[in-house]
PDB file of C-alpha atoms in Angstrom:
ATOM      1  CA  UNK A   1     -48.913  53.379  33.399  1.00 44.00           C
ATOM      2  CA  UNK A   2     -50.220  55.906  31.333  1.00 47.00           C
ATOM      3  CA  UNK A   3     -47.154  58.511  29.514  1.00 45.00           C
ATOM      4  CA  UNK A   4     -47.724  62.067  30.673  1.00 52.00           C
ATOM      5  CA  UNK A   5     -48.900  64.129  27.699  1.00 45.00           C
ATOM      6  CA  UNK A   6     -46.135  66.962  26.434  1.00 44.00           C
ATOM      7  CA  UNK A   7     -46.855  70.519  26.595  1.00 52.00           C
ATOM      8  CA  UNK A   8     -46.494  71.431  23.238  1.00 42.00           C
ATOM      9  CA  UNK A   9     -49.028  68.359  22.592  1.00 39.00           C
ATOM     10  CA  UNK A  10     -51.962  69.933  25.105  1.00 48.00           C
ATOM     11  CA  UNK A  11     -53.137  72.833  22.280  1.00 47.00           C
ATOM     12  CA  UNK A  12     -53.428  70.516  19.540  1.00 46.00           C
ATOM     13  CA  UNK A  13     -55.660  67.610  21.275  1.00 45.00           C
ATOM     14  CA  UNK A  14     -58.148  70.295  22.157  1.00 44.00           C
ATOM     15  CA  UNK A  15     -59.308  69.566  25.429  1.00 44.00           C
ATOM     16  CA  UNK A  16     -57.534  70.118  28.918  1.00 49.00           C
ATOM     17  CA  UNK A  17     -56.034  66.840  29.913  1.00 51.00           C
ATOM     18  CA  UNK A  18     -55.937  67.962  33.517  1.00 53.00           C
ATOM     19  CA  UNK A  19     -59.725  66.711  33.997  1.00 55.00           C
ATOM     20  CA  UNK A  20     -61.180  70.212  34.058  1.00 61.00           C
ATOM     21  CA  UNK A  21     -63.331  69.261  31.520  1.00 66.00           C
ATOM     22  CA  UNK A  22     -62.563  72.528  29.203  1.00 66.00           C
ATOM     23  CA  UNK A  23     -62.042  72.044  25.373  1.00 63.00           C
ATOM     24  CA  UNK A  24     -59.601  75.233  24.640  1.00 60.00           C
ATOM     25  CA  UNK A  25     -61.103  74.718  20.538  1.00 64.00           C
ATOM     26  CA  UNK A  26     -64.286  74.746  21.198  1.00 61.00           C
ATOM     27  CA  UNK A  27     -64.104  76.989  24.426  1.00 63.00           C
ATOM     28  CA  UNK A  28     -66.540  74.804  26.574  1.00 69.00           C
ATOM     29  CA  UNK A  29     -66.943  72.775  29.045  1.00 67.00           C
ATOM     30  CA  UNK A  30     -67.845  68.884  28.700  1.00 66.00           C
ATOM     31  CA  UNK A  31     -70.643  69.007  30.779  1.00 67.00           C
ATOM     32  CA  UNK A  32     -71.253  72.496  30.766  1.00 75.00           C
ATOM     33  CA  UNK A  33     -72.988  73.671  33.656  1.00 69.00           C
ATOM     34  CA  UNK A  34     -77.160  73.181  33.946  1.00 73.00           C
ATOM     35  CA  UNK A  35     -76.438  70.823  31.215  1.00 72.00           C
ATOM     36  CA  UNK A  36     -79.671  69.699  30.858  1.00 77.00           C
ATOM     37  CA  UNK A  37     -81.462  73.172  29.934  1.00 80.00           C
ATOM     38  CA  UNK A  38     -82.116  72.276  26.480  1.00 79.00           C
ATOM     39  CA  UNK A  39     -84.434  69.580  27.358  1.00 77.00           C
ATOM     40  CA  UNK A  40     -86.797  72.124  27.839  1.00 81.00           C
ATOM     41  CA  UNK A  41     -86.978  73.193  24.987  1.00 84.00           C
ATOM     42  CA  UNK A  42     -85.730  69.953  22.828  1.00 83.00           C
ATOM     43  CA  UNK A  43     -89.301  68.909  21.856  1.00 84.00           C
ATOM     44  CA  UNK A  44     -90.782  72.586  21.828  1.00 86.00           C
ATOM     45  CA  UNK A  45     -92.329  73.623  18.421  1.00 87.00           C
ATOM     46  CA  UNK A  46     -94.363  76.550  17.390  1.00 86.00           C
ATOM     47  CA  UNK A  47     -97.545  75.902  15.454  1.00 89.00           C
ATOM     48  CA  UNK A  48    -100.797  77.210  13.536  1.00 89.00           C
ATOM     49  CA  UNK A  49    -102.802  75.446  15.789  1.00 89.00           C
ATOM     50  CA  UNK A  50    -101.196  77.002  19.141  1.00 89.00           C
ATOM     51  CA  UNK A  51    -103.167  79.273  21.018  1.00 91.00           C
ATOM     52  CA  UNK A  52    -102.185  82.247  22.312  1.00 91.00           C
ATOM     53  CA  UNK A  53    -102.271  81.463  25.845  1.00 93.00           C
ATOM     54  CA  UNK A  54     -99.902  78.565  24.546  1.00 91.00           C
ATOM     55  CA  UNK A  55     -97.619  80.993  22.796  1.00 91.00           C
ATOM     56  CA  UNK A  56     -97.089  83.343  25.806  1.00 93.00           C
ATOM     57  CA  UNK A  57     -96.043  79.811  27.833  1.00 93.00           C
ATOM     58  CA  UNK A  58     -93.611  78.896  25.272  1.00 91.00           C
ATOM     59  CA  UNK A  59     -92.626  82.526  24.591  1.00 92.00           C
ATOM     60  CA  UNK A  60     -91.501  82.185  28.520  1.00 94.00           C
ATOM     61  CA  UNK A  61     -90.379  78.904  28.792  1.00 92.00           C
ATOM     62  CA  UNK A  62     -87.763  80.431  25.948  1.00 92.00           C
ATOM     63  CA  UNK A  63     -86.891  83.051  28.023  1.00 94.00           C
ATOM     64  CA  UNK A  64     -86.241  80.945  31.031  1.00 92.00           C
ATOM     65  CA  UNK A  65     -84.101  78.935  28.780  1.00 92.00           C
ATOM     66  CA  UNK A  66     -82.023  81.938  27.932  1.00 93.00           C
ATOM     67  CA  UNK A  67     -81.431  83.200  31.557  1.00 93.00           C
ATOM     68  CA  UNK A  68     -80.464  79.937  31.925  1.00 91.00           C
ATOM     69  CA  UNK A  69     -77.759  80.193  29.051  1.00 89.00           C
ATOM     70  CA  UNK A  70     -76.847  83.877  30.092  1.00 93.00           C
ATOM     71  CA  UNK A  71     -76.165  82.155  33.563  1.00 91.00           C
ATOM     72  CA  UNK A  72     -73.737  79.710  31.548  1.00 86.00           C
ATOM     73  CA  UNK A  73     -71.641  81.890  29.601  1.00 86.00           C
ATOM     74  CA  UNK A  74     -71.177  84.190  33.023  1.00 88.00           C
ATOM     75  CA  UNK A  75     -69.957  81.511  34.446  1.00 82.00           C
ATOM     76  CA  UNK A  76     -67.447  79.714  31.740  1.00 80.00           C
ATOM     77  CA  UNK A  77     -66.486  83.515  31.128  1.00 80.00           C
ATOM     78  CA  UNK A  78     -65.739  83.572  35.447  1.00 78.00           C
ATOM     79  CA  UNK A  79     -63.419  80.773  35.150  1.00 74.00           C
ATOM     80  CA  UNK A  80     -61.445  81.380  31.858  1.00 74.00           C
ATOM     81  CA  UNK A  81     -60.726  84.854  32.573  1.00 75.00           C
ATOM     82  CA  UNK A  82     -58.973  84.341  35.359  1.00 70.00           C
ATOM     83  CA  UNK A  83     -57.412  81.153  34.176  1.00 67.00           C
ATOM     84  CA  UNK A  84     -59.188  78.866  36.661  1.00 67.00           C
ATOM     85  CA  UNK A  85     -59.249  75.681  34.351  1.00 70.00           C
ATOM     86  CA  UNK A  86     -55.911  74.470  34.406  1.00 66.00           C
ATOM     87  CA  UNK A  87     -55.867  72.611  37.539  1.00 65.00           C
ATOM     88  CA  UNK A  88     -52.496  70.941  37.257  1.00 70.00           C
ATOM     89  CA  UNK A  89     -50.729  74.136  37.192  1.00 69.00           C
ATOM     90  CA  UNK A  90     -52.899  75.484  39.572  1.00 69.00           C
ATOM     91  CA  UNK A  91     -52.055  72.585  42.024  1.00 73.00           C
ATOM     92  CA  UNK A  92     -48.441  72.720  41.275  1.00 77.00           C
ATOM     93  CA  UNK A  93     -48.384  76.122  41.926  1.00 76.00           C
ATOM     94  CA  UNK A  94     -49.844  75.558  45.094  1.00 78.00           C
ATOM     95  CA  UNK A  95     -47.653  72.760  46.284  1.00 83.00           C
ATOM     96  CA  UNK A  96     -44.781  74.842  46.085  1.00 86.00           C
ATOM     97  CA  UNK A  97     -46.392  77.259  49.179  1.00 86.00           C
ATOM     98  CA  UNK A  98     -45.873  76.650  52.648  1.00 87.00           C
ATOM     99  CA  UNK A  99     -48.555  75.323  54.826  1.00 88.00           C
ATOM    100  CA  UNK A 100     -49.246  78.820  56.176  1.00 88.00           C
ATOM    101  CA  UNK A 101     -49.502  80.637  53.262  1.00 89.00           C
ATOM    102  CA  UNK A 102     -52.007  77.387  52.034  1.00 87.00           C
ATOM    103  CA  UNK A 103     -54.063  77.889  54.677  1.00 90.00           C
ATOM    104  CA  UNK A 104     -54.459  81.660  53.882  1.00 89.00           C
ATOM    105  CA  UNK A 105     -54.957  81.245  50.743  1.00 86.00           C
ATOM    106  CA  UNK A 106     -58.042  78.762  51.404  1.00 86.00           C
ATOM    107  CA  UNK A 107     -59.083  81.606  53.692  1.00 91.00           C
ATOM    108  CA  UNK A 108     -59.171  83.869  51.278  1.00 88.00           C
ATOM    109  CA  UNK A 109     -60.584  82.261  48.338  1.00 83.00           C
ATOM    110  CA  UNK A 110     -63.843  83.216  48.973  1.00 86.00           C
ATOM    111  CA  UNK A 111     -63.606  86.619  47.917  1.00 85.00           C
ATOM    112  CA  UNK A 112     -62.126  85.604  44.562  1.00 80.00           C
ATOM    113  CA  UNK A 113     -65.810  86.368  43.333  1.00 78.00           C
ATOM    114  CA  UNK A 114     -66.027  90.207  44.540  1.00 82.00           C
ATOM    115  CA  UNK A 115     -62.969  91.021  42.901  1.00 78.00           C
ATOM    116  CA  UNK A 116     -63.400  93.289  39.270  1.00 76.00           C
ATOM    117  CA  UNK A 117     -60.483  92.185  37.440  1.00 76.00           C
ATOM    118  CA  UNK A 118     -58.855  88.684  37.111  1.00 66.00           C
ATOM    119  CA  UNK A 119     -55.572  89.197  38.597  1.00 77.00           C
ATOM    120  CA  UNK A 120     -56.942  91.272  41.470  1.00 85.00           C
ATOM    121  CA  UNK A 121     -56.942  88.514  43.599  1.00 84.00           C
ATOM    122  CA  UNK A 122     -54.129  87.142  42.730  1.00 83.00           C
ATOM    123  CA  UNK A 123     -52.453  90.738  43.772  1.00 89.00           C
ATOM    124  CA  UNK A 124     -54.520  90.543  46.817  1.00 90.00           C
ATOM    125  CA  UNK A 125     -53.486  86.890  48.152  1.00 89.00           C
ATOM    126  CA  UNK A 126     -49.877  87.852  47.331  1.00 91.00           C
ATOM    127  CA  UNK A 127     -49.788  91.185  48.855  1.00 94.00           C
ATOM    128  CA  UNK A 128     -50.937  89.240  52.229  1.00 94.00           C
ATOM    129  CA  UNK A 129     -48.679  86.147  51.909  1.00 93.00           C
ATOM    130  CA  UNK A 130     -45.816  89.065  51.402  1.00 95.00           C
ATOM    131  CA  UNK A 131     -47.180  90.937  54.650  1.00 96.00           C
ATOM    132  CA  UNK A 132     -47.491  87.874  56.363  1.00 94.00           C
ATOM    133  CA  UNK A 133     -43.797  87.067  55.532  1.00 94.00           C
ATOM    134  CA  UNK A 134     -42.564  90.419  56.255  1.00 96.00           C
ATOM    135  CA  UNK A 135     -43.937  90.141  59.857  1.00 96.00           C
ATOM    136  CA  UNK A 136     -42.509  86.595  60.626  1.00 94.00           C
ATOM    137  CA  UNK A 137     -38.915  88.174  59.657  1.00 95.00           C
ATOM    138  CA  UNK A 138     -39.828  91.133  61.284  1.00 97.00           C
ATOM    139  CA  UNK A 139     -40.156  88.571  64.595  1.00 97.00           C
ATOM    140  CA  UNK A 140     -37.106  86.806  63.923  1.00 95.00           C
ATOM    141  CA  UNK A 141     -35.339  90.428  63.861  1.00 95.00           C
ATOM    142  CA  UNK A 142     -36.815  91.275  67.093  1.00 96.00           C
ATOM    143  CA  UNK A 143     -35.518  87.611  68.618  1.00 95.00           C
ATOM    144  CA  UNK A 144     -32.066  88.076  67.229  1.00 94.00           C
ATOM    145  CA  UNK A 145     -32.293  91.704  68.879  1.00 95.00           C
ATOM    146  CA  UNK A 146     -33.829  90.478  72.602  1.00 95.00           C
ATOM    147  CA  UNK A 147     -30.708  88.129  72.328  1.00 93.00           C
ATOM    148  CA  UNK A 148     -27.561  90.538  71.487  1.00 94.00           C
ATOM    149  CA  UNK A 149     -27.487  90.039  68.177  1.00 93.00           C
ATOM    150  CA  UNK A 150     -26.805  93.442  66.228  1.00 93.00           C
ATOM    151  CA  UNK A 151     -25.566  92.382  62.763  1.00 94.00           C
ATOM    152  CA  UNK A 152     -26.977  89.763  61.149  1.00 93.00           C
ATOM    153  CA  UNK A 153     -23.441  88.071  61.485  1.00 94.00           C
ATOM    154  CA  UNK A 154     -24.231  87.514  65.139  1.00 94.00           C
ATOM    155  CA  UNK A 155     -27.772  86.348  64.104  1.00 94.00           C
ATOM    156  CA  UNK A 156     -25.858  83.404  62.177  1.00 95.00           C
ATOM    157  CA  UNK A 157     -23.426  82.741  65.296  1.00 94.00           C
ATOM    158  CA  UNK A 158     -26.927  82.795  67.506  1.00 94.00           C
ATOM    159  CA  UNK A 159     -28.816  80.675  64.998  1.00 94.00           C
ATOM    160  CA  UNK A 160     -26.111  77.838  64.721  1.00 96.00           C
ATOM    161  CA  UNK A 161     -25.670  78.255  68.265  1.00 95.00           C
ATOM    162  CA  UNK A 162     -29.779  77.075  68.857  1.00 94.00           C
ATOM    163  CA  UNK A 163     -29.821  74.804  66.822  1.00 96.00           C
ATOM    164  CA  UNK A 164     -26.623  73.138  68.526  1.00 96.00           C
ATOM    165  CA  UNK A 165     -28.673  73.804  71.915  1.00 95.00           C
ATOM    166  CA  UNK A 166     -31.724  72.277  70.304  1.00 96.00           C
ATOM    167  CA  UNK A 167     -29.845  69.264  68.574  1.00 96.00           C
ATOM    168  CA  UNK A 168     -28.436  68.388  72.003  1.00 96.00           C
ATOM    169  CA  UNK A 169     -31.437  68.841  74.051  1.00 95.00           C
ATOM    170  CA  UNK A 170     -32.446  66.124  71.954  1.00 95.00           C
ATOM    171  CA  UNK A 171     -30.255  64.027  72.079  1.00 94.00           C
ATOM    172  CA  UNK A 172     -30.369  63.939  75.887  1.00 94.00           C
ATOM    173  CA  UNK A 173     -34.163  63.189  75.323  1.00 94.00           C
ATOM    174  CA  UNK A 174     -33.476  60.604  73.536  1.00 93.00           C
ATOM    175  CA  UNK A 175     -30.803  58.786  75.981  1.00 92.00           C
ATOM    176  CA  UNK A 176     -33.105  59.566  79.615  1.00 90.00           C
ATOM    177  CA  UNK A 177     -35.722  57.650  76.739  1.00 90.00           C
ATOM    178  CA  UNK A 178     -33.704  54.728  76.176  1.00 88.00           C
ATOM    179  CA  UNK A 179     -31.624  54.689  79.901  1.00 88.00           C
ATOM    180  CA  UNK A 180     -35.826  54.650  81.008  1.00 86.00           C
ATOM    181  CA  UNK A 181     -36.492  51.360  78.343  1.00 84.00           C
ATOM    182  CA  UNK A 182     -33.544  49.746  79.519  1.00 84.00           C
ATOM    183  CA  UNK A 183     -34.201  49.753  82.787  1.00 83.00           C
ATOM    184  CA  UNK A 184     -37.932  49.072  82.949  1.00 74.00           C
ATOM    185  CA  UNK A 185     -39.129  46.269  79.869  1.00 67.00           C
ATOM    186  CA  UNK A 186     -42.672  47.267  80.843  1.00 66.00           C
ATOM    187  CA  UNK A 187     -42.466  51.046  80.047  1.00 55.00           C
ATOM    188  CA  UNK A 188     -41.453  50.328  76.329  1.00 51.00           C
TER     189      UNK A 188
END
């Protein structure tokens, strides 16, 4: 079993452990992406005896190359702005979500690319995971209201209360399940 490395170790060994591929030094990717676009040009030379026809084709076949290169940086610049490349983190932070707010999140992760500034949609996921737990309280409010409860004293008395109701209910479920296996082998 491999020895998880240290954080204060991570800077120093230059690349990002967590299998993103990103080497914080040299502030690339290993492999970057369209990492074959210099093999058009590997082998490319400019001569005496080149036409000019064969000039303009090179001339563009260079400026293919760097759109290609422009499209590159845009892209490494995409992810380290907004501090996409540390996946571990990024997991653990997600781990520690509910379910719910997982799913909206994976919802809304496809506007991550309209948004101007790097934390903007980080401000706009949590704004909605804070809405959407404002509303489920808001609900529980309402239930502790629909059943008497005015101070949230009497919403602990009523929430002990179902879950002794609930607790029990199973616990009859379970003995009409076993009272129904004891008296018929077959339905076991």
């Amino acid at each position: 079993a491999s020895v998880p490395t240290p954080e204060w170790v991570k800077p120093k060994l230059g690349f990002d452990p967590d299998g993103s591929g990103y080497h914080f030094k040299r502030q690339e990717f290993d492999p970057e992406w369209d990492n074959d676009a210099e093999c058009t040009i590997a082998d490319m030379e400019f001569g005496d005896a080149d036409t000019e026809e064969d000039r303009r084709h090179k001339l563009r076949v260079l400026q293919i190359y760097n759109t290609r290169m422009d499209e590159r940086d845009r892209r490494r610049n995409f992810l380290t702005q907004r501090n996409l490349i540390r996946v571990k983190q990024f997991q653990a932070l997600e781990r520690r979500r509910t379910a719910p707010e997982r799913e909206t999140m994976a919802r809304l992760r496809v506007f991550a690319r309209y948004e101007s500034s790097p934390g903007e949609h980080d401000e706009l996921v949590d704004g909605i995971l804070l809405e959407h737990r404002l509303r489920a309280r808001v609900q529980e409010l309402k239930e502790y209201r629909r059943h008497g409860a005015r101070t949230l004293a009497d919403a602990e008395v009523y929430e002990i209360e179902k879950r002794r109701q609930r607790a029990a209910a199973e616990s009859a479920q379970l003995r009409a399940r076993a009272r129904l296996a004891a008296s018929d082998p077959a339905a076991a």
